[in-house]
Amino acid sequence: MTWHLAVWAVTSAAALVPWLIVLGEQRRLRREDAGPVNPAPTVVVTRLWRSRAALSITALFSSSAICTYAAFAWLPEILQDVARSTPTEAGVLPAITGLISVPGALIAPLLVPRLRNVGWLIAAGVLSFALGYLALLLAPAPLTLLWVLLIGCGSILFPVCLVLINVRTRTHGGTVALSGFAQGTAYALGALGPLLVGLLHGASGGWTLPLLFLLAVTLAAAIPSITLGRPTFVEDELSR
């Protein structure tokens, strides 16, 4: 578990560097251009629930957040109980999910705007999550490392959703509105993921029910992969 936390600490510190650079650049641009920034139009904010693209991004983001946060919180204990991993292995293996998610976070911003059908990338992430959790349910050992790698690969859905918020909106106001709508919902539901997994584990006394829950959440994300395959824009849908 110590290694797991250490990896995320280093990763977070490394991710802070480009954000500081971007922050400095934004401050410089604001000084050069003191013009007002138009807020998100009220009509966009209040009608997002009518946009299929907005709902699909929100659903996909929520599913990814639930599965990812639940893995961070419970995967070490799951591996010890179902795969008979040692405490050291159970601490190191989940750290791999963090490491394997780094390339995905770097590749997603490059792939999503260029893919004609982003649904295939979403489907790959959903399949990785589903196979990982299904394997832990049916045959956790001896290929435990492979199942953990699959779960880590599934976390590519997280950066994909962040990029989709930008590429599926035409205006700055639409991006701001969709970002607040999708991320606010996803993080709220994602925070409940570890709690629900813990409650299911406590109620059932095992990990079968929690893993089935995570598998169901993952499979539900397959629906947005179909909807988001077409390059639609939120503003276009709201104007119909």
Short mmCIF file of C-alpha atoms in Angstrom, two decimals:
data_model
loop_
_atom_site.label_atom_id
_atom_site.label_comp_id
_atom_site.label_asym_id
_atom_site.label_seq_id
_atom_site.Cartn_x
_atom_site.Cartn_y
_atom_site.Cartn_z
CA MET A 1 0.00 0.00 0.00
CA THR A 2 2.95 2.32 0.71
CA TRP A 3 4.25 1.83 -2.84
CA HIS A 4 0.79 2.53 -4.19
CA LEU A 5 0.60 5.86 -2.39
CA ALA A 6 4.17 6.72 -3.33
CA VAL A 7 3.51 6.19 -7.02
CA TRP A 8 0.48 8.45 -6.94
CA ALA A 9 2.41 11.09 -5.01
CA VAL A 10 5.15 11.14 -7.64
CA THR A 11 2.62 11.10 -10.48
CA SER A 12 0.69 14.00 -8.95
CA ALA A 13 3.86 16.02 -8.48
CA ALA A 14 4.90 15.40 -12.09
CA ALA A 15 1.43 16.37 -13.35
CA LEU A 16 1.66 19.63 -11.40
CA VAL A 17 4.52 20.95 -13.56
CA PRO A 18 2.62 21.38 -16.86
CA TRP A 19 -0.37 22.78 -15.00
CA LEU A 20 1.86 25.47 -13.46
CA ILE A 21 3.18 26.30 -16.92
CA VAL A 22 -0.36 26.53 -18.31
CA LEU A 23 -1.46 28.67 -15.35
CA GLY A 24 1.40 31.09 -15.95
CA GLU A 25 0.56 31.30 -19.65
CA GLN A 26 -3.11 31.96 -18.90
CA ARG A 27 -2.24 34.76 -16.51
CA ARG A 28 -0.04 36.33 -19.16
CA LEU A 29 -2.83 36.13 -21.74
CA ARG A 30 -5.33 37.67 -19.30
CA ARG A 31 -3.02 40.62 -18.76
CA GLU A 32 -2.70 41.12 -22.52
CA ASP A 33 -6.43 40.74 -23.16
CA ALA A 34 -8.50 42.35 -20.43
CA GLY A 35 -11.75 41.80 -22.32
CA PRO A 36 -14.64 40.18 -20.44
CA VAL A 37 -15.16 36.43 -20.73
CA ASN A 38 -18.70 35.51 -21.68
CA PRO A 39 -20.28 33.18 -19.15
CA ALA A 40 -22.08 30.03 -20.19
CA PRO A 41 -25.53 30.92 -21.59
CA THR A 42 -28.30 30.10 -19.17
CA VAL A 43 -30.22 28.22 -21.85
CA VAL A 44 -27.27 25.83 -22.29
CA VAL A 45 -26.88 25.19 -18.58
CA THR A 46 -30.55 24.54 -17.88
CA ARG A 47 -31.20 22.37 -20.97
CA LEU A 48 -28.16 20.07 -20.97
CA TRP A 49 -30.32 17.17 -19.85
CA ARG A 50 -31.97 17.35 -23.30
CA SER A 51 -28.68 16.75 -25.10
CA ARG A 52 -27.89 13.12 -25.85
CA ALA A 53 -24.19 13.93 -26.17
CA ALA A 54 -24.11 15.68 -22.78
CA LEU A 55 -25.95 12.83 -21.07
CA SER A 56 -23.71 10.23 -22.73
CA ILE A 57 -20.51 11.99 -21.65
CA THR A 58 -21.87 12.37 -18.13
CA ALA A 59 -22.88 8.69 -17.93
CA LEU A 60 -19.53 7.53 -19.28
CA PHE A 61 -17.63 9.85 -16.94
CA SER A 62 -19.68 8.63 -13.97
CA SER A 63 -19.13 4.96 -14.78
CA SER A 64 -15.39 5.51 -15.17
CA ALA A 65 -15.18 7.44 -11.90
CA ILE A 66 -17.08 4.77 -9.94
CA CYS A 67 -14.92 1.91 -11.27
CA THR A 68 -11.66 3.82 -10.89
CA TYR A 69 -12.27 5.15 -7.37
CA ALA A 70 -13.55 1.76 -6.20
CA ALA A 71 -10.38 0.12 -7.52
CA PHE A 72 -8.17 2.62 -5.72
CA ALA A 73 -10.01 2.07 -2.45
CA TRP A 74 -10.66 -1.67 -2.42
CA LEU A 75 -8.39 -3.44 -4.91
CA PRO A 76 -5.65 -4.25 -2.35
CA GLU A 77 -8.14 -5.97 -0.07
CA ILE A 78 -9.88 -7.69 -2.99
CA LEU A 79 -6.58 -9.12 -4.21
CA GLN A 80 -5.73 -10.48 -0.78
CA ASP A 81 -9.11 -12.14 -0.36
CA VAL A 82 -9.90 -13.51 -3.82
CA ALA A 83 -6.43 -13.92 -5.40
CA ARG A 84 -4.62 -14.83 -2.19
CA SER A 85 -2.03 -12.11 -2.83
CA THR A 86 0.38 -11.28 -0.05
CA PRO A 87 0.00 -7.86 1.62
CA THR A 88 3.08 -6.67 -0.29
CA GLU A 89 1.73 -7.90 -3.62
CA ALA A 90 -1.67 -6.43 -2.86
CA GLY A 91 -0.01 -3.07 -2.29
CA VAL A 92 2.26 -3.13 -5.33
CA LEU A 93 -0.21 -4.49 -7.89
CA PRO A 94 -2.75 -1.64 -7.58
CA ALA A 95 0.12 0.81 -8.09
CA ILE A 96 0.41 -0.68 -11.57
CA THR A 97 -3.07 0.57 -12.38
CA GLY A 98 -1.77 4.07 -11.71
CA LEU A 99 1.32 3.57 -13.85
CA ILE A 100 -0.55 2.06 -16.78
CA SER A 101 -3.07 4.91 -16.74
CA VAL A 102 -0.36 7.53 -17.39
CA PRO A 103 0.19 6.65 -21.09
CA GLY A 104 -3.57 6.68 -21.60
CA ALA A 105 -3.83 10.17 -20.13
CA LEU A 106 -1.15 11.35 -22.57
CA ILE A 107 -2.53 9.55 -25.63
CA ALA A 108 -6.24 10.38 -25.20
CA PRO A 109 -5.92 14.13 -25.96
CA LEU A 110 -4.11 13.21 -29.19
CA LEU A 111 -6.45 10.45 -30.35
CA VAL A 112 -9.93 11.71 -29.48
CA PRO A 113 -9.96 14.82 -31.73
CA ARG A 114 -8.50 12.82 -34.64
CA LEU A 115 -10.67 9.70 -34.52
CA ARG A 116 -13.64 9.66 -36.85
CA ASN A 117 -15.43 7.27 -34.50
CA VAL A 118 -14.31 7.69 -30.90
CA GLY A 119 -16.75 4.95 -29.91
CA TRP A 120 -14.09 2.33 -30.66
CA LEU A 121 -11.70 3.89 -28.14
CA ILE A 122 -14.48 4.07 -25.54
CA ALA A 123 -15.42 0.45 -26.24
CA ALA A 124 -11.80 -0.60 -25.71
CA GLY A 125 -11.76 1.08 -22.30
CA VAL A 126 -15.09 -0.47 -21.33
CA LEU A 127 -13.91 -3.92 -22.46
CA SER A 128 -10.70 -3.59 -20.44
CA PHE A 129 -12.59 -2.71 -17.27
CA ALA A 130 -15.14 -5.48 -17.85
CA LEU A 131 -12.56 -8.19 -18.53
CA GLY A 132 -10.50 -7.15 -15.52
CA TYR A 133 -13.37 -7.26 -13.05
CA LEU A 134 -14.88 -10.39 -14.62
CA ALA A 135 -11.55 -12.21 -14.38
CA LEU A 136 -11.17 -11.27 -10.71
CA LEU A 137 -14.63 -12.71 -10.20
CA LEU A 138 -14.14 -15.99 -12.07
CA ALA A 139 -10.39 -16.75 -12.12
CA PRO A 140 -8.42 -14.28 -9.99
CA ALA A 141 -5.23 -16.38 -9.93
CA PRO A 142 -2.63 -16.99 -11.29
CA LEU A 143 -2.92 -14.20 -13.91
CA THR A 144 -3.67 -11.54 -11.32
CA LEU A 145 -1.16 -9.11 -12.81
CA LEU A 146 -2.91 -9.28 -16.19
CA TRP A 147 -6.30 -8.56 -14.65
CA VAL A 148 -4.88 -5.57 -12.79
CA LEU A 149 -3.33 -4.31 -16.02
CA LEU A 150 -6.71 -4.53 -17.75
CA ILE A 151 -8.36 -2.51 -14.99
CA GLY A 152 -5.61 0.08 -15.34
CA CYS A 153 -6.14 0.25 -19.11
CA GLY A 154 -9.85 0.85 -18.53
CA SER A 155 -9.02 4.11 -16.78
CA ILE A 156 -8.32 5.66 -20.19
CA LEU A 157 -12.03 6.50 -20.16
CA PHE A 158 -11.29 9.23 -17.63
CA PRO A 159 -9.12 11.44 -19.90
CA VAL A 160 -11.28 10.53 -22.91
CA CYS A 161 -14.28 12.10 -21.16
CA LEU A 162 -12.32 15.23 -20.31
CA VAL A 163 -11.33 15.67 -23.96
CA LEU A 164 -14.87 14.94 -25.18
CA ILE A 165 -16.16 17.85 -23.11
CA ASN A 166 -14.12 20.13 -25.38
CA VAL A 167 -14.53 18.42 -28.75
CA ARG A 168 -18.32 17.96 -28.47
CA THR A 169 -19.04 21.64 -27.81
CA ARG A 170 -18.77 24.54 -30.25
CA THR A 171 -18.57 27.49 -27.87
CA HIS A 172 -16.69 28.49 -24.76
CA GLY A 173 -19.97 28.81 -22.87
CA GLY A 174 -21.04 25.33 -23.96
CA THR A 175 -17.75 23.86 -22.79
CA VAL A 176 -18.05 25.54 -19.40
CA ALA A 177 -21.65 24.40 -18.97
CA LEU A 178 -20.94 20.79 -20.02
CA SER A 179 -17.82 20.64 -17.86
CA GLY A 180 -19.73 21.66 -14.75
CA PHE A 181 -22.64 19.35 -15.58
CA ALA A 182 -20.59 16.25 -16.43
CA GLN A 183 -17.79 16.57 -13.89
CA GLY A 184 -20.05 17.62 -11.06
CA THR A 185 -22.26 14.58 -11.58
CA ALA A 186 -19.40 12.16 -12.22
CA TYR A 187 -17.32 13.11 -9.21
CA ALA A 188 -20.34 12.99 -6.92
CA LEU A 189 -21.28 9.50 -8.11
CA GLY A 190 -17.64 8.43 -8.21
CA ALA A 191 -17.23 9.35 -4.56
CA LEU A 192 -20.12 7.02 -3.76
CA GLY A 193 -18.45 4.12 -5.59
CA PRO A 194 -16.10 3.03 -2.78
CA LEU A 195 -18.90 3.46 -0.25
CA LEU A 196 -21.31 1.28 -2.22
CA VAL A 197 -18.66 -1.40 -2.76
CA GLY A 198 -17.94 -1.40 0.97
CA LEU A 199 -21.62 -1.66 1.84
CA LEU A 200 -22.12 -4.54 -0.59
CA HIS A 201 -19.09 -6.31 0.82
CA GLY A 202 -20.33 -5.87 4.36
CA ALA A 203 -23.83 -7.03 3.49
CA SER A 204 -22.72 -10.11 1.51
CA GLY A 205 -19.59 -11.02 3.45
CA GLY A 206 -17.63 -11.50 0.22
CA TRP A 207 -16.51 -9.84 -2.99
CA THR A 208 -18.82 -11.52 -5.49
CA LEU A 209 -21.60 -8.95 -5.15
CA PRO A 210 -19.27 -5.91 -5.20
CA LEU A 211 -17.47 -7.22 -8.30
CA LEU A 212 -20.81 -7.89 -10.01
CA PHE A 213 -21.81 -4.31 -9.19
CA LEU A 214 -18.62 -2.93 -10.75
CA LEU A 215 -19.09 -5.17 -13.77
CA ALA A 216 -22.65 -3.90 -14.23
CA VAL A 217 -21.51 -0.27 -13.97
CA THR A 218 -18.82 -0.98 -16.56
CA LEU A 219 -21.20 -2.64 -19.00
CA ALA A 220 -23.62 0.26 -18.65
CA ALA A 221 -20.87 2.47 -20.08
CA ALA A 222 -21.13 0.54 -23.36
CA ILE A 223 -24.29 2.48 -24.23
CA PRO A 224 -22.53 5.88 -24.37
CA SER A 225 -19.84 4.32 -26.59
CA ILE A 226 -22.52 3.85 -29.25
CA THR A 227 -24.06 7.29 -28.81
CA LEU A 228 -20.72 9.12 -28.82
CA GLY A 229 -19.55 7.32 -31.95
CA ARG A 230 -21.15 10.03 -34.06
CA PRO A 231 -19.52 13.49 -34.02
CA THR A 232 -22.45 15.47 -32.63
CA PHE A 233 -22.27 18.77 -30.75
CA VAL A 234 -24.20 19.77 -27.66
CA GLU A 235 -25.23 23.18 -29.01
CA ASP A 236 -26.58 21.62 -32.20
CA GLU A 237 -28.74 19.20 -30.24
CA LEU A 238 -30.10 21.95 -28.02
CA SER A 239 -31.00 24.15 -30.98
CA ARG A 240 -33.23 21.53 -32.60
#
